[in-house]
């Protein structure tokens, strides 16, 4: 009847083999010409995925099935687990890129911001009381988190430079794909989470909708040895090891309490 053919996954795999093309990227290109698109929740809700998949919600009609799951997904997207061990890995990648001459100006700014977050977690650690299971007994409100960030020089202005540097690297990659390297690895994963959640948190109306708590784990005391290899042995948690002998690494779990923070972005749809 002149209707377009709807291909399922198996059809696209067969076509890909026959035509020697990638089914995944073929479907991504076809999305721009499709009238109806079926996708998982995260493709619409998570701004990181929306951006990477070029999903445009403006004037789109969105129909959600099993919508009772949306609230939990929104809270998860708006939350952040920030670990010193992850920051160490990302900063090491920054230094590696700087040594290789890959966007050294941008990676210097990125490393500086990540170092500020690392130092901020260090400053928080001794102020928090912990249970025997190393779980924090003290929580912080979103306002507390923002105030303490500013006291540690993790300002909105510094955050803006961080985002600008990430954007500059992506722009250079798009303009000169053969000469430049995009943000990848641990930096890409961690920075994406940081940018999304801090943008939510820095909105004045959202601060009261966040709560945070600290945890700690035993880490390596020798960063030079750690940098030689991605794999290293953590000190034992044996009974004979006192708190003074342990090297604590802190992590902050910033919890989004209200799903409307994330879901409000879908208001651009009809």
mmCIF file of C-alpha atoms in Angstrom:
data_model
loop_
_atom_site.group_PDB
_atom_site.id
_atom_site.type_symbol
_atom_site.label_atom_id
_atom_site.label_comp_id
_atom_site.label_asym_id
_atom_site.label_seq_id
_atom_site.Cartn_x
_atom_site.Cartn_y
_atom_site.Cartn_z
ATOM 1 C CA UNK A 1 0.000 0.000 0.000
ATOM 2 C CA UNK A 2 2.947 2.315 -0.415
ATOM 3 C CA UNK A 3 3.800 2.262 3.291
ATOM 4 C CA UNK A 4 7.502 2.285 4.286
ATOM 5 C CA UNK A 5 9.015 -0.988 5.429
ATOM 6 C CA UNK A 6 9.641 -1.345 9.164
ATOM 7 C CA UNK A 7 12.811 -3.326 9.837
ATOM 8 C CA UNK A 8 13.397 -5.203 13.071
ATOM 9 C CA UNK A 9 16.832 -5.979 14.511
ATOM 10 C CA UNK A 10 17.154 -9.338 12.752
ATOM 11 C CA UNK A 11 16.283 -7.758 9.399
ATOM 12 C CA UNK A 12 18.914 -5.065 9.850
ATOM 13 C CA UNK A 13 21.590 -7.619 10.746
ATOM 14 C CA UNK A 14 20.842 -9.563 7.554
ATOM 15 C CA UNK A 15 20.888 -6.391 5.455
ATOM 16 C CA UNK A 16 24.136 -5.317 7.094
ATOM 17 C CA UNK A 17 25.798 -8.609 6.178
ATOM 18 C CA UNK A 18 24.573 -8.450 2.585
ATOM 19 C CA UNK A 19 25.491 -4.811 2.041
ATOM 20 C CA UNK A 20 28.578 -4.958 4.285
ATOM 21 C CA UNK A 21 27.386 -2.022 6.348
ATOM 22 C CA UNK A 22 26.973 -1.487 10.080
ATOM 23 C CA UNK A 23 23.324 -2.050 11.126
ATOM 24 C CA UNK A 24 23.706 0.158 14.198
ATOM 25 C CA UNK A 25 24.958 3.259 12.405
ATOM 26 C CA UNK A 26 22.548 2.665 9.533
ATOM 27 C CA UNK A 27 19.631 2.786 11.966
ATOM 28 C CA UNK A 28 21.061 5.899 13.605
ATOM 29 C CA UNK A 29 21.050 7.633 10.231
ATOM 30 C CA UNK A 30 17.512 6.454 9.476
ATOM 31 C CA UNK A 31 16.253 7.985 12.732
ATOM 32 C CA UNK A 32 16.403 11.435 11.127
ATOM 33 C CA UNK A 33 13.824 10.334 8.551
ATOM 34 C CA UNK A 34 11.546 8.316 10.829
ATOM 35 C CA UNK A 35 8.080 9.406 11.882
ATOM 36 C CA UNK A 36 7.831 7.058 14.869
ATOM 37 C CA UNK A 37 10.780 6.002 17.023
ATOM 38 C CA UNK A 38 10.749 3.313 19.717
ATOM 39 C CA UNK A 39 13.508 3.561 22.313
ATOM 40 C CA UNK A 40 14.316 2.814 25.974
ATOM 41 C CA UNK A 41 13.511 5.436 28.608
ATOM 42 C CA UNK A 42 17.130 6.511 28.990
ATOM 43 C CA UNK A 43 17.316 7.721 25.401
ATOM 44 C CA UNK A 44 14.807 10.415 26.337
ATOM 45 C CA UNK A 45 15.556 11.045 29.998
ATOM 46 C CA UNK A 46 19.351 10.962 30.212
ATOM 47 C CA UNK A 47 20.781 14.186 28.687
ATOM 48 C CA UNK A 48 24.085 12.424 27.973
ATOM 49 C CA UNK A 49 22.389 9.810 25.801
ATOM 50 C CA UNK A 50 20.058 12.357 24.209
ATOM 51 C CA UNK A 51 23.064 14.397 23.162
ATOM 52 C CA UNK A 52 25.092 11.466 21.814
ATOM 53 C CA UNK A 53 22.083 10.124 19.890
ATOM 54 C CA UNK A 54 20.975 13.584 18.672
ATOM 55 C CA UNK A 55 17.498 13.103 20.133
ATOM 56 C CA UNK A 56 15.481 16.306 19.705
ATOM 57 C CA UNK A 57 12.436 16.567 21.964
ATOM 58 C CA UNK A 58 11.194 19.910 20.664
ATOM 59 C CA UNK A 59 7.587 19.562 19.468
ATOM 60 C CA UNK A 60 7.852 15.778 19.590
ATOM 61 C CA UNK A 61 4.963 13.662 20.843
ATOM 62 C CA UNK A 62 6.248 11.361 23.589
ATOM 63 C CA UNK A 63 4.262 8.312 24.711
ATOM 64 C CA UNK A 64 5.665 6.312 27.628
ATOM 65 C CA UNK A 65 4.733 2.756 28.504
ATOM 66 C CA UNK A 66 5.213 1.410 32.045
ATOM 67 C CA UNK A 67 5.604 4.996 33.217
ATOM 68 C CA UNK A 68 5.652 4.003 36.890
ATOM 69 C CA UNK A 69 9.378 3.290 36.438
ATOM 70 C CA UNK A 70 10.158 6.834 35.309
ATOM 71 C CA UNK A 71 10.639 8.367 38.753
ATOM 72 C CA UNK A 72 13.416 5.986 39.788
ATOM 73 C CA UNK A 73 15.191 6.425 36.459
ATOM 74 C CA UNK A 74 15.026 10.226 36.758
ATOM 75 C CA UNK A 75 16.448 10.153 40.281
ATOM 76 C CA UNK A 76 19.250 7.879 39.121
ATOM 77 C CA UNK A 77 20.119 10.136 36.164
ATOM 78 C CA UNK A 78 20.228 13.164 38.473
ATOM 79 C CA UNK A 79 22.538 11.498 41.016
ATOM 80 C CA UNK A 80 26.331 11.332 41.089
ATOM 81 C CA UNK A 81 28.879 9.041 42.719
ATOM 82 C CA UNK A 82 32.160 10.954 42.893
ATOM 83 C CA UNK A 83 35.133 8.817 43.943
ATOM 84 C CA UNK A 84 38.687 9.952 44.572
ATOM 85 C CA UNK A 85 39.971 6.776 42.928
ATOM 86 C CA UNK A 86 38.099 7.674 39.725
ATOM 87 C CA UNK A 87 39.386 11.241 39.905
ATOM 88 C CA UNK A 88 42.947 9.917 40.173
ATOM 89 C CA UNK A 89 42.469 7.846 37.010
ATOM 90 C CA UNK A 90 40.984 10.799 35.124
ATOM 91 C CA UNK A 91 43.757 13.169 36.218
ATOM 92 C CA UNK A 92 46.357 10.648 35.098
ATOM 93 C CA UNK A 93 44.712 10.577 31.655
ATOM 94 C CA UNK A 94 44.862 14.378 31.585
ATOM 95 C CA UNK A 95 48.593 14.344 32.321
ATOM 96 C CA UNK A 96 49.157 11.677 29.661
ATOM 97 C CA UNK A 97 47.370 13.813 27.064
ATOM 98 C CA UNK A 98 49.341 16.898 28.087
ATOM 99 C CA UNK A 99 52.652 15.019 27.729
ATOM 100 C CA UNK A 100 51.629 13.871 24.246
ATOM 101 C CA UNK A 101 50.707 17.407 23.222
ATOM 102 C CA UNK A 102 47.022 16.617 22.818
ATOM 103 C CA UNK A 103 45.063 19.781 23.618
ATOM 104 C CA UNK A 104 47.379 20.643 26.542
ATOM 105 C CA UNK A 105 45.640 23.932 27.379
ATOM 106 C CA UNK A 106 42.230 22.309 27.709
ATOM 107 C CA UNK A 107 43.481 19.272 29.609
ATOM 108 C CA UNK A 108 45.357 21.504 32.049
ATOM 109 C CA UNK A 109 42.088 23.268 32.913
ATOM 110 C CA UNK A 110 40.250 19.946 33.164
ATOM 111 C CA UNK A 111 42.908 18.460 35.443
ATOM 112 C CA UNK A 112 42.860 21.579 37.621
ATOM 113 C CA UNK A 113 39.100 21.290 38.123
ATOM 114 C CA UNK A 114 39.287 17.564 38.879
ATOM 115 C CA UNK A 115 42.108 18.248 41.343
ATOM 116 C CA UNK A 116 39.900 20.834 43.056
ATOM 117 C CA UNK A 117 37.174 18.218 43.462
ATOM 118 C CA UNK A 118 39.739 15.739 44.786
ATOM 119 C CA UNK A 119 41.033 18.243 47.347
ATOM 120 C CA UNK A 120 37.456 19.114 48.287
ATOM 121 C CA UNK A 121 36.731 15.467 49.112
ATOM 122 C CA UNK A 122 39.944 15.367 51.141
ATOM 123 C CA UNK A 123 38.784 18.369 53.154
ATOM 124 C CA UNK A 124 35.391 16.776 53.824
ATOM 125 C CA UNK A 125 36.712 13.404 54.930
ATOM 126 C CA UNK A 126 38.009 14.274 58.416
ATOM 127 C CA UNK A 127 34.861 16.269 59.247
ATOM 128 C CA UNK A 128 32.504 13.317 58.874
ATOM 129 C CA UNK A 129 31.858 10.651 61.495
ATOM 130 C CA UNK A 130 31.733 7.063 60.314
ATOM 131 C CA UNK A 131 30.222 3.827 61.534
ATOM 132 C CA UNK A 132 32.210 0.619 61.944
ATOM 133 C CA UNK A 133 31.229 -0.226 58.353
ATOM 134 C CA UNK A 134 32.823 3.032 57.106
ATOM 135 C CA UNK A 135 29.421 4.453 56.232
ATOM 136 C CA UNK A 136 28.867 8.114 56.927
ATOM 137 C CA UNK A 137 26.691 8.986 59.882
ATOM 138 C CA UNK A 138 26.386 12.584 58.715
ATOM 139 C CA UNK A 139 24.591 13.733 55.592
ATOM 140 C CA UNK A 140 24.692 17.079 53.810
ATOM 141 C CA UNK A 141 21.965 19.014 52.079
ATOM 142 C CA UNK A 142 22.365 20.276 48.538
ATOM 143 C CA UNK A 143 22.911 23.780 49.914
ATOM 144 C CA UNK A 144 25.694 22.448 52.161
ATOM 145 C CA UNK A 145 27.380 20.797 49.184
ATOM 146 C CA UNK A 146 27.322 23.974 47.080
ATOM 147 C CA UNK A 147 28.573 26.140 49.958
ATOM 148 C CA UNK A 148 31.434 23.765 50.717
ATOM 149 C CA UNK A 149 32.331 23.572 47.039
ATOM 150 C CA UNK A 150 32.689 27.353 46.917
ATOM 151 C CA UNK A 151 34.777 27.374 50.092
ATOM 152 C CA UNK A 152 37.153 24.937 48.363
ATOM 153 C CA UNK A 153 37.365 27.159 45.254
ATOM 154 C CA UNK A 154 35.159 24.845 43.178
ATOM 155 C CA UNK A 155 33.143 27.798 41.914
ATOM 156 C CA UNK A 156 30.564 28.070 39.143
ATOM 157 C CA UNK A 157 33.100 30.099 37.165
ATOM 158 C CA UNK A 158 35.680 27.325 37.436
ATOM 159 C CA UNK A 159 33.001 24.808 36.509
ATOM 160 C CA UNK A 160 32.204 26.914 33.444
ATOM 161 C CA UNK A 161 35.841 26.819 32.302
ATOM 162 C CA UNK A 162 35.830 23.051 32.824
ATOM 163 C CA UNK A 163 32.774 22.632 30.579
ATOM 164 C CA UNK A 164 34.197 25.019 27.990
ATOM 165 C CA UNK A 165 37.438 23.031 27.789
ATOM 166 C CA UNK A 166 35.540 19.779 27.286
ATOM 167 C CA UNK A 167 33.489 21.421 24.546
ATOM 168 C CA UNK A 168 36.614 22.826 22.866
ATOM 169 C CA UNK A 169 38.163 19.364 22.641
ATOM 170 C CA UNK A 170 35.005 17.934 21.071
ATOM 171 C CA UNK A 171 34.838 20.847 18.620
ATOM 172 C CA UNK A 172 38.456 20.376 17.551
ATOM 173 C CA UNK A 173 37.813 16.670 17.103
ATOM 174 C CA UNK A 174 34.827 17.380 14.849
ATOM 175 C CA UNK A 175 36.743 19.934 12.783
ATOM 176 C CA UNK A 176 39.947 17.902 12.431
ATOM 177 C CA UNK A 177 39.122 14.240 13.133
ATOM 178 C CA UNK A 178 42.479 13.032 11.786
ATOM 179 C CA UNK A 179 44.584 15.450 13.815
ATOM 180 C CA UNK A 180 42.811 15.737 17.169
ATOM 181 C CA UNK A 181 41.615 13.377 19.847
ATOM 182 C CA UNK A 182 38.231 13.671 21.510
ATOM 183 C CA UNK A 183 37.531 13.328 25.213
ATOM 184 C CA UNK A 184 37.630 9.623 25.933
ATOM 185 C CA UNK A 185 38.221 7.004 28.580
ATOM 186 C CA UNK A 186 37.783 7.808 32.244
ATOM 187 C CA UNK A 187 37.742 11.569 31.567
ATOM 188 C CA UNK A 188 34.770 11.265 29.227
ATOM 189 C CA UNK A 189 32.778 9.030 31.544
ATOM 190 C CA UNK A 190 33.462 11.000 34.706
ATOM 191 C CA UNK A 191 33.190 14.481 33.204
ATOM 192 C CA UNK A 192 29.859 13.626 31.586
ATOM 193 C CA UNK A 193 28.396 12.660 34.957
ATOM 194 C CA UNK A 194 29.885 15.705 36.691
ATOM 195 C CA UNK A 195 28.605 18.172 34.087
ATOM 196 C CA UNK A 196 25.050 16.829 34.091
ATOM 197 C CA UNK A 197 24.596 16.629 37.854
ATOM 198 C CA UNK A 198 26.403 19.841 38.836
ATOM 199 C CA UNK A 199 24.338 21.733 36.271
ATOM 200 C CA UNK A 200 21.236 20.437 38.031
ATOM 201 C CA UNK A 201 22.632 21.135 41.498
ATOM 202 C CA UNK A 202 23.733 24.709 40.794
ATOM 203 C CA UNK A 203 20.145 25.695 39.988
ATOM 204 C CA UNK A 204 18.907 27.502 43.093
ATOM 205 C CA UNK A 205 15.534 25.747 43.072
ATOM 206 C CA UNK A 206 17.197 22.330 42.907
ATOM 207 C CA UNK A 207 19.644 22.563 45.817
ATOM 208 C CA UNK A 208 17.047 21.607 48.414
ATOM 209 C CA UNK A 209 16.191 18.529 46.355
ATOM 210 C CA UNK A 210 19.602 16.954 46.892
ATOM 211 C CA UNK A 211 21.231 15.109 49.764
ATOM 212 C CA UNK A 212 24.794 13.830 49.987
ATOM 213 C CA UNK A 213 26.828 11.489 52.152
ATOM 214 C CA UNK A 214 30.444 10.383 52.259
ATOM 215 C CA UNK A 215 31.933 6.926 52.275
ATOM 216 C CA UNK A 216 35.549 5.872 52.452
ATOM 217 C CA UNK A 217 37.660 2.948 51.339
ATOM 218 C CA UNK A 218 41.282 1.949 51.725
ATOM 219 C CA UNK A 219 43.372 3.234 48.835
ATOM 220 C CA UNK A 220 46.968 3.190 47.660
ATOM 221 C CA UNK A 221 49.518 5.329 49.496
ATOM 222 C CA UNK A 222 51.918 5.367 46.564
ATOM 223 C CA UNK A 223 50.471 7.272 43.613
ATOM 224 C CA UNK A 224 53.709 6.898 41.649
ATOM 225 C CA UNK A 225 53.433 3.139 41.808
ATOM 226 C CA UNK A 226 49.766 3.384 40.946
ATOM 227 C CA UNK A 227 50.557 5.414 37.835
ATOM 228 C CA UNK A 228 52.879 2.696 36.541
ATOM 229 C CA UNK A 229 49.959 0.351 36.127
ATOM 230 C CA UNK A 230 46.193 0.553 36.187
ATOM 231 C CA UNK A 231 46.188 -2.459 38.471
ATOM 232 C CA UNK A 232 47.510 -2.149 41.978
ATOM 233 C CA UNK A 233 47.066 -3.948 45.244
ATOM 234 C CA UNK A 234 45.139 -2.184 47.959
ATOM 235 C CA UNK A 235 46.467 -2.370 51.525
ATOM 236 C CA UNK A 236 44.983 -5.108 53.633
ATOM 237 C CA UNK A 237 42.076 -4.368 55.923
ATOM 238 C CA UNK A 238 43.511 -6.767 58.484
ATOM 239 C CA UNK A 239 42.974 -6.388 62.196
ATOM 240 C CA UNK A 240 46.535 -5.300 62.781
ATOM 241 C CA UNK A 241 46.162 -2.241 60.579
ATOM 242 C CA UNK A 242 45.210 0.926 62.446
ATOM 243 C CA UNK A 243 43.333 3.902 61.014
ATOM 244 C CA UNK A 244 46.583 5.888 61.032
ATOM 245 C CA UNK A 245 48.287 3.271 58.857
ATOM 246 C CA UNK A 246 45.450 3.166 56.364
ATOM 247 C CA UNK A 247 45.205 5.608 53.488
ATOM 248 C CA UNK A 248 41.565 6.535 53.101
ATOM 249 C CA UNK A 249 40.036 7.440 49.766
ATOM 250 C CA UNK A 250 36.715 9.242 49.941
ATOM 251 C CA UNK A 251 33.656 9.099 47.751
ATOM 252 C CA UNK A 252 30.631 11.355 47.782
ATOM 253 C CA UNK A 253 27.210 10.102 46.764
ATOM 254 C CA UNK A 254 25.081 13.036 45.670
ATOM 255 C CA UNK A 255 21.490 11.837 45.620
ATOM 256 C CA UNK A 256 18.722 13.423 43.586
ATOM 257 C CA UNK A 257 15.583 13.246 45.727
ATOM 258 C CA UNK A 258 13.095 14.697 43.269
ATOM 259 C CA UNK A 259 12.526 13.207 39.784
ATOM 260 C CA UNK A 260 11.090 16.478 38.477
ATOM 261 C CA UNK A 261 14.636 17.901 38.242
ATOM 262 C CA UNK A 262 15.356 15.591 35.318
ATOM 263 C CA UNK A 263 11.843 14.997 34.016
ATOM 264 C CA UNK A 264 11.193 18.724 33.547
ATOM 265 C CA UNK A 265 13.431 18.652 30.468
ATOM 266 C CA UNK A 266 10.794 16.543 28.723
ATOM 267 C CA UNK A 267 8.409 19.492 28.849
ATOM 268 C CA UNK A 268 9.852 20.550 25.509
ATOM 269 C CA UNK A 269 7.875 17.676 24.022
ATOM 270 C CA UNK A 270 4.143 17.805 23.388
#
